[in-house]
Short mmCIF file of C-alpha atoms in Angstrom, two decimals:
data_model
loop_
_atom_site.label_atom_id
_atom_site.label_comp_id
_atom_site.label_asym_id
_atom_site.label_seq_id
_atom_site.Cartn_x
_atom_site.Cartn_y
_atom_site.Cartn_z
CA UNK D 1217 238.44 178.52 20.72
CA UNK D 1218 238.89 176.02 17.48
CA UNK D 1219 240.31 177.36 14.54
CA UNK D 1220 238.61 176.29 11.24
CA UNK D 1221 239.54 177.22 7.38
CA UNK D 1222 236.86 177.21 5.32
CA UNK D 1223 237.56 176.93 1.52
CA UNK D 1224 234.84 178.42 -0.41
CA UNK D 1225 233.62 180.33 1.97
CA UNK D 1226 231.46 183.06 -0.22
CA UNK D 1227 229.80 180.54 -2.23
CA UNK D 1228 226.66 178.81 -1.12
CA UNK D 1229 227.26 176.21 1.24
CA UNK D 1230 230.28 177.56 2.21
CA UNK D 1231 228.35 180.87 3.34
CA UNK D 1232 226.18 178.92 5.59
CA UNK D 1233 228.82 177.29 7.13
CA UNK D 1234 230.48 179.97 8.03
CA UNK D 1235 227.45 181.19 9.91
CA UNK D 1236 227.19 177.89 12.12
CA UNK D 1237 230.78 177.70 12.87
CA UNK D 1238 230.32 181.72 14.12
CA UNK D 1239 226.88 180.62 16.05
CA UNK D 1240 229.06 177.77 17.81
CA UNK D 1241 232.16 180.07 18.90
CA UNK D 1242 234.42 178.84 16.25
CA UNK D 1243 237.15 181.38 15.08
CA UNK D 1244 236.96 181.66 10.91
CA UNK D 1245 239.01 182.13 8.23
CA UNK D 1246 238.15 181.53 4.47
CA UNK D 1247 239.51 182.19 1.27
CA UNK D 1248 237.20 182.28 -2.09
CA UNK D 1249 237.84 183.13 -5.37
CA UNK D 1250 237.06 186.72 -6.55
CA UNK D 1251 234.59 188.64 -7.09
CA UNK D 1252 232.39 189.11 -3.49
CA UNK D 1253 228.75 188.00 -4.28
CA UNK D 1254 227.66 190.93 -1.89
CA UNK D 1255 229.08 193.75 0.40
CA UNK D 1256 229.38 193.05 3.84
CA UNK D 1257 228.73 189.11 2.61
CA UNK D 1258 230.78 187.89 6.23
CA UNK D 1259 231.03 188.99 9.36
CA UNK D 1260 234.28 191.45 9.82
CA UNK D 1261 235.44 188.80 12.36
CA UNK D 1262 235.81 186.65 9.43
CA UNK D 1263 239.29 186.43 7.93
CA UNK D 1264 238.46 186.62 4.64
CA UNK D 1265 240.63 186.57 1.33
CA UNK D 1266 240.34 186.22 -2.26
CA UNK D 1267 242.26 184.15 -4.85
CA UNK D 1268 242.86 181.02 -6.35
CA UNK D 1269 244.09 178.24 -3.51
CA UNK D 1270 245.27 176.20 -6.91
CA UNK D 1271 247.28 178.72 -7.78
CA UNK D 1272 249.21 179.48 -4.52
CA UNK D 1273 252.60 177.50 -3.67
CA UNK D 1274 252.71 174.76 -1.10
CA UNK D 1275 254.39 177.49 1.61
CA UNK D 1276 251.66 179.82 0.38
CA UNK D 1277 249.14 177.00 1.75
CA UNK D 1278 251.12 175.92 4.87
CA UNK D 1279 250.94 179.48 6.00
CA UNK D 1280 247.58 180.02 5.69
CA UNK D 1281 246.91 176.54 7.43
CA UNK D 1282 249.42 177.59 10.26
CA UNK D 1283 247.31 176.82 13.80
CA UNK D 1284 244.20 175.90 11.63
CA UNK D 1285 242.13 172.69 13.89
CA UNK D 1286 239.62 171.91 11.20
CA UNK D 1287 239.79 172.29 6.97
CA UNK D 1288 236.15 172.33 5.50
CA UNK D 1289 236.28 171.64 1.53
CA UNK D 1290 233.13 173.57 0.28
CA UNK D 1291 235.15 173.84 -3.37
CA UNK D 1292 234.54 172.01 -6.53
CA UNK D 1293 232.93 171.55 -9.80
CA UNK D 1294 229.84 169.49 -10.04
CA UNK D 1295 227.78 167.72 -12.40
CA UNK D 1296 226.03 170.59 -14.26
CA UNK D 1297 229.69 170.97 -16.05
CA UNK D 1298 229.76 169.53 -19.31
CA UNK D 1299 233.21 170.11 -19.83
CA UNK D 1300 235.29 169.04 -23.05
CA UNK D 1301 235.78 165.54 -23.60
CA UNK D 1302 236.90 163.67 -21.78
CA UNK D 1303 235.02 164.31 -18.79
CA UNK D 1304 237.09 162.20 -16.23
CA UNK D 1305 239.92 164.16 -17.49
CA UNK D 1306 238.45 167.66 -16.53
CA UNK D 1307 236.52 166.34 -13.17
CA UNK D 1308 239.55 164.50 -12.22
CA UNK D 1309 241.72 167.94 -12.23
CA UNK D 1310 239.09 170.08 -10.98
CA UNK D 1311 238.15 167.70 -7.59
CA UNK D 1312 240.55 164.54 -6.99
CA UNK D 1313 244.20 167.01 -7.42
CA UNK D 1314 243.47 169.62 -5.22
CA UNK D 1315 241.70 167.63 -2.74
CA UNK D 1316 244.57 165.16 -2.50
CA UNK D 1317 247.29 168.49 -2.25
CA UNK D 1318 245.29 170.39 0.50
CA UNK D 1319 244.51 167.21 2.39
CA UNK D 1320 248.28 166.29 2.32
CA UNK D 1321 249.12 170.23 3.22
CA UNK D 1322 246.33 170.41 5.73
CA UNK D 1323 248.18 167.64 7.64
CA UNK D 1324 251.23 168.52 7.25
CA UNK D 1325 250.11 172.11 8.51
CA UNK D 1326 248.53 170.02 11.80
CA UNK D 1327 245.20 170.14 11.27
CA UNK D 1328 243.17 167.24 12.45
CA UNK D 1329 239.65 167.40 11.01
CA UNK D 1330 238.94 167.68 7.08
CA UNK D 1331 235.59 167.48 6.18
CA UNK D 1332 235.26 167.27 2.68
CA UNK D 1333 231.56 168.42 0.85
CA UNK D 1334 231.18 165.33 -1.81
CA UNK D 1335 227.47 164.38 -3.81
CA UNK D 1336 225.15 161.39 -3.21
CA UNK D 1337 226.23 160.04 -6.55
CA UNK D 1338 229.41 158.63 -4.82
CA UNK D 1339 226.79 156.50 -2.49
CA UNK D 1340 224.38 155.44 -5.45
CA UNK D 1341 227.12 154.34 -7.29
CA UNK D 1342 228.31 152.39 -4.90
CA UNK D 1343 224.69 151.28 -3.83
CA UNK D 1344 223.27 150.44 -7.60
CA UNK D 1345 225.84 148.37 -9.03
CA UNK D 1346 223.55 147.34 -11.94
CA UNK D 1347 223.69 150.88 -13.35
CA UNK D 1348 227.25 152.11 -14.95
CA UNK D 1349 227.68 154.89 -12.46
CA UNK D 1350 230.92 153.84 -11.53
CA UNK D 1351 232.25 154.12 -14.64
CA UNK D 1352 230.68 157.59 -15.31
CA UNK D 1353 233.35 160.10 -15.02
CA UNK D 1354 231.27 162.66 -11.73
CA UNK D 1355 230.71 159.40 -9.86
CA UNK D 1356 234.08 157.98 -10.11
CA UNK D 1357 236.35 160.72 -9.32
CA UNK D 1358 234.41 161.94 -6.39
CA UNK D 1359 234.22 157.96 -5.22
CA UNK D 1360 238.53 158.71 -5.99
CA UNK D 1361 238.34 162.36 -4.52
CA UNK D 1362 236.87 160.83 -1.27
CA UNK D 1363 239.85 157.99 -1.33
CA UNK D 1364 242.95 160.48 -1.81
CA UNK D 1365 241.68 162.54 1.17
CA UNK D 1366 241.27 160.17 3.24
CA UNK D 1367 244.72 158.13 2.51
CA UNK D 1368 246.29 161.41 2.58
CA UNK D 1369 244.63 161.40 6.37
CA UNK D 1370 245.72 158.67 7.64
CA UNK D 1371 246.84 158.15 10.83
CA UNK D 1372 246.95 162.18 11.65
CA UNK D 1373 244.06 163.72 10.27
CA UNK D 1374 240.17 162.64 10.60
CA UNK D 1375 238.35 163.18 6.93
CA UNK D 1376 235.02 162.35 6.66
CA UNK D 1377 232.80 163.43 3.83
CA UNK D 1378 229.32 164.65 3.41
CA UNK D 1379 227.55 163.13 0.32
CA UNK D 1380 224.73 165.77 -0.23
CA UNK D 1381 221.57 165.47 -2.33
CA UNK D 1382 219.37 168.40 -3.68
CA UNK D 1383 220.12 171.23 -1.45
CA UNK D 1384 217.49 174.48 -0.72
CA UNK D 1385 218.18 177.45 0.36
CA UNK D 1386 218.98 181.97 -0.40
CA UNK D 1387 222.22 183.52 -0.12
CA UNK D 1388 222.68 187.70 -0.87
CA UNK D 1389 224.34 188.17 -4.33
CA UNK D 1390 223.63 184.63 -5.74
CA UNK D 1391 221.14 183.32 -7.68
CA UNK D 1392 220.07 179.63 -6.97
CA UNK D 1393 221.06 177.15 -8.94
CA UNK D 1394 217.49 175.84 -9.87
CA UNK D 1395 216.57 178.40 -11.94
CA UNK D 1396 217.38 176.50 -14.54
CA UNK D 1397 214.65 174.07 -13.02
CA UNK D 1398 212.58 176.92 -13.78
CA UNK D 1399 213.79 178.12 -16.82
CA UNK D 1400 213.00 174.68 -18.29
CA UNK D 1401 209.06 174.60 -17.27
CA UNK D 1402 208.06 178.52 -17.84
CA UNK D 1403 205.44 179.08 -20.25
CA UNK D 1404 205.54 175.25 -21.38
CA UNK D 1405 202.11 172.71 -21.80
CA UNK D 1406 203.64 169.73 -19.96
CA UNK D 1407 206.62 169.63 -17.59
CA UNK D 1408 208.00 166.21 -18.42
CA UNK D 1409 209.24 164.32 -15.52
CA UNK D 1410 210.65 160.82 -14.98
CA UNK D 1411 209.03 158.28 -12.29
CA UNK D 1412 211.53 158.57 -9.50
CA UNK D 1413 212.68 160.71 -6.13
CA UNK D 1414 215.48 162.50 -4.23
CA UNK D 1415 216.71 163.02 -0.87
CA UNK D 1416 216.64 166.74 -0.31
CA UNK D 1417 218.23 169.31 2.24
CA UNK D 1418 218.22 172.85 3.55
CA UNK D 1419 221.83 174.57 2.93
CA UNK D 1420 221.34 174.85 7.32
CA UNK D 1421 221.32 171.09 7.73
CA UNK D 1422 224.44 170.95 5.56
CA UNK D 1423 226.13 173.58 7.24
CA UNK D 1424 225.26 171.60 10.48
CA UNK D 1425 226.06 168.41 9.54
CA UNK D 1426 229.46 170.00 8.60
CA UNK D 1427 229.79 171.44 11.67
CA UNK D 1428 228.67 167.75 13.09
CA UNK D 1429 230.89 165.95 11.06
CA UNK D 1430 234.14 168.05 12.49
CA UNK D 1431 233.32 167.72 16.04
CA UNK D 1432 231.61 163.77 15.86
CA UNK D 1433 232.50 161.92 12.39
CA UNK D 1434 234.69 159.70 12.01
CA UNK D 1435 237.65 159.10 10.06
CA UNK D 1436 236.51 158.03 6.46
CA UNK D 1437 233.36 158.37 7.40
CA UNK D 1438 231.17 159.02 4.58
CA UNK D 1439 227.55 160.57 5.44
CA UNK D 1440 224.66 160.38 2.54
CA UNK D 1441 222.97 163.42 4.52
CA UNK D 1442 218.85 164.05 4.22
CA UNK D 1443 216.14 165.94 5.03
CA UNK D 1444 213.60 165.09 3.38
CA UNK D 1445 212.49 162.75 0.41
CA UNK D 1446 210.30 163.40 -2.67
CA UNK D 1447 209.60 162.39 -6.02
CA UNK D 1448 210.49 164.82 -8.94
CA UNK D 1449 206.04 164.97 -10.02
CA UNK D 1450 206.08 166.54 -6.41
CA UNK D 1451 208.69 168.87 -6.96
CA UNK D 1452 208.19 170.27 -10.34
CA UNK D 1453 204.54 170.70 -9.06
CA UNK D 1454 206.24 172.97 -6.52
CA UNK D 1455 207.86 175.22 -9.60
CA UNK D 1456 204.63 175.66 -11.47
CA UNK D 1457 202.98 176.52 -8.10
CA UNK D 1458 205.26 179.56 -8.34
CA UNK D 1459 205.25 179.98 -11.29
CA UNK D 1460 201.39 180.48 -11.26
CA UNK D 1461 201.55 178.07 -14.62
CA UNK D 1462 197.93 176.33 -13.52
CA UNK D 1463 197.18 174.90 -16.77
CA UNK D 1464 200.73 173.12 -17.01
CA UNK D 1465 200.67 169.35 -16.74
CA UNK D 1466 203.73 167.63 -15.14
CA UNK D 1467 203.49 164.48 -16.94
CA UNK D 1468 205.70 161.37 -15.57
CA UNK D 1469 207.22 159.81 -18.77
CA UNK D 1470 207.90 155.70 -19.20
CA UNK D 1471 211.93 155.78 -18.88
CA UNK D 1472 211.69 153.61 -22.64
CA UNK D 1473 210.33 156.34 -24.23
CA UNK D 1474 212.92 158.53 -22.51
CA UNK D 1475 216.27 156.63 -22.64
CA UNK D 1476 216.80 156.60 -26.58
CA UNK D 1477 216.24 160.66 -26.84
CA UNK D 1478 218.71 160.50 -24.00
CA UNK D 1479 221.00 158.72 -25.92
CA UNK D 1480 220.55 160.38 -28.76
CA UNK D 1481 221.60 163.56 -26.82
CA UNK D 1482 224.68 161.97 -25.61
CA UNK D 1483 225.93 161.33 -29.08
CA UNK D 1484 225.31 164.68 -30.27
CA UNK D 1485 227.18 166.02 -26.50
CA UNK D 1486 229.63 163.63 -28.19
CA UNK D 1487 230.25 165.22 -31.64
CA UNK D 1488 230.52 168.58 -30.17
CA UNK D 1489 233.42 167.49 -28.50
CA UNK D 1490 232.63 167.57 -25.05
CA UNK D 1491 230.82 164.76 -22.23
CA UNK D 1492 228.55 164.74 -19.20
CA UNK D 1493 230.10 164.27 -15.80
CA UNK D 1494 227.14 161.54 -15.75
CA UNK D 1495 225.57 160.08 -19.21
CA UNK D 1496 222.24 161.25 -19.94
CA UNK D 1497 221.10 158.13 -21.04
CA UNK D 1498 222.39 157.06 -17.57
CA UNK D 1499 221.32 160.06 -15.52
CA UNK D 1500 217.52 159.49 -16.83
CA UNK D 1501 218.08 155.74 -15.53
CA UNK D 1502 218.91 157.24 -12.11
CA UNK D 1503 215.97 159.68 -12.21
CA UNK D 1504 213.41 157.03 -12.61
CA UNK D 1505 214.37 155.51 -9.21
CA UNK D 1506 214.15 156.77 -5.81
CA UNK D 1507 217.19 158.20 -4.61
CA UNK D 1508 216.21 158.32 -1.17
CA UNK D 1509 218.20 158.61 1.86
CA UNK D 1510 217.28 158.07 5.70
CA UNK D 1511 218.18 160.95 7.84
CA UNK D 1512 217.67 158.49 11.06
CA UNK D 1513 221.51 157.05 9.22
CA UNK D 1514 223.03 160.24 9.69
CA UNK D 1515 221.38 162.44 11.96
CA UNK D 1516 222.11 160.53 15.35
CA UNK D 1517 225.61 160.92 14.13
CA UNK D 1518 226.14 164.20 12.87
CA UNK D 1519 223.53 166.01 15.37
CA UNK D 1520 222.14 168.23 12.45
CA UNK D 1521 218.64 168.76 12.89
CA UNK D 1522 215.14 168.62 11.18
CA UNK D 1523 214.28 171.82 9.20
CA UNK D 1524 211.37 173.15 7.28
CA UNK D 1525 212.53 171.91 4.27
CA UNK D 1526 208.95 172.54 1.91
CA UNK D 1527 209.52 175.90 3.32
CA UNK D 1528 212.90 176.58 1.74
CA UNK D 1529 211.97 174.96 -1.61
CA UNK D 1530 209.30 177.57 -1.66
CA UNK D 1531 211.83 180.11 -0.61
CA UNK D 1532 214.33 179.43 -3.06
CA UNK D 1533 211.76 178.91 -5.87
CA UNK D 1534 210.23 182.58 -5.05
CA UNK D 1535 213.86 183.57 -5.69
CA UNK D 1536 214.35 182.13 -9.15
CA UNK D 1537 211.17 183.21 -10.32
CA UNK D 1538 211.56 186.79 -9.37
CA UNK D 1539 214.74 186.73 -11.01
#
């Protein structure tokens, strides 16, 4: 039986991918930081610790590495940070560092698969070259976090990276993350909304693909992962379904009458001292396009499978609203 470390393994995706790994006879251990979301959140054949990896000394690491096969990076900060300025400063030493030190441990440790949980906006940036994403601080460090692991890999150690969209799903002990999706359309006339889509997932099919990109990716292999597409009229329809908000409007807004409040807002982000991992005035540019991804790209590869993804929107949605 494979050994695998999963880092992060209490928090959301992490959780699920503990689960598959179990379900495919892989032995587990994890370490998260403190506190437990829930009692009794793992399995007891889990090896499962708390603390701070970042804080632990390279023999600290090595040890807990020691006959490891695979390294899953479920850790991070993402986008909904706005840290203080500047932003590639803080995203840079929250992602690229510690990837590029546990990548270099994990090989020196022997482990041969890293599979390292990145965002879409790595693949868009690289995809819409007309928009400044590159040069947004999110974007470009986890375009650079991607990099490090991978040269770090070289030669002795597969990494491959999962670049995940909108992701669906319940965990015990956590709220999702889109209640603030809800928070923002409850009790309101209109729920504003620009012209564009996004690939979405189910936390399973990430968990999955994973698992999938462990046992069948290849090295520096990066996989824009999907489910399911749909534009964001569709899905904030979906919030004041559950809401029971039936005299709401979602309204899709012209992104020229959007852009210059965005702007605005960035200035202000600005004066306060701190930045968005991604521009607003930027981000709304982004969310007035499709961001669609092809699971027939990934799927054959990763052998993650087709889920009921409408069903765990409506699932997780219940969830926020209930609070």
């Amino acid at each position: 039986m494979a050994n695998v470390f999963v880092l992060g393994g209490t928090g959301f995706l992490g959780y699920y991918t503990i689960k598959e790994l179990l379900t495919r006879g892989y032995k587990v251990s994890t370490l998260s930081l403190p506190p437990m979301p829930a009692e009794e959140l793992l399995p007891g054949e889990v090896d499962c610790k708390l603390g701070d990896i970042n804080e632990m000394s390279d023999e600290e690491v090595l040890e807990l590495l020691a006959g490891k096969d695979g390294f899953i990076y479920a850790a991070g900060a993402d986008e909904r940070i706005v840290p203080e300025a500047p932003a590639m400063k803080f995203f840079y030493e929250a992602n690229v560092r510690p990837t590029q030190r546990l990548a270099r441990l994990a090989r020196q440790a022997g482990v041969k698969k890293f599979v390292l949980f990145g965002s879409y906006f790595a693949h868009f940036a690289e995809v819409w070259t007309d928009l400044p994403l590159m040069n947004n601080p999110y974007p470009r460090t986890r375009l650079l976090q991607e990099e490090v692991a991978c040269m770090e890999g070289e030669g002795a150690m597969d990494v491959t990276t999962l670049r995940l969209p909108y992701i669906f799903g319940t965990m015990p002990g956590r709220m999702p993350l889109w209640t603030m999706f809800v928070d923002q359309v409850k009790g309101k006339e209109i729920a504003p909304v620009l012209g564009g889509g996004t690939a979405m997932v189910t936390a399973q099919q990430v968990a999955e693909a994973a698992v999938g990109a462990m046992e069948h990716g290849e090295h520096r292999g990066k996989y824009a992962i999907s489910g399911i597409n749909m534009k964001h009229s569709e899905f904030h329809q979906m919030i004041l379904d559950e809401l029971g908000q039936t005299e709401t409007k979602v309204v899709v807004m012209p992104l020229e009458q959007m852009k210059p409040a965005m702007e605005q807002h960035d200035a202000a982000t600005a004066a306060a001292g701190r930045e968005h991992g991604i521009h607003m005035g930027v981000a709304v540019q982004v969310q007035d396009r499709d961001a669609y991804l092809d699971p027939a790209d990934t799927m054959p590869i990763l052998k993650y499978r087709e889920d009921d993804v409408i069903a765990s929107i409506v699932e997780t949605l219940r969830k926020c609203v209930k609070g």
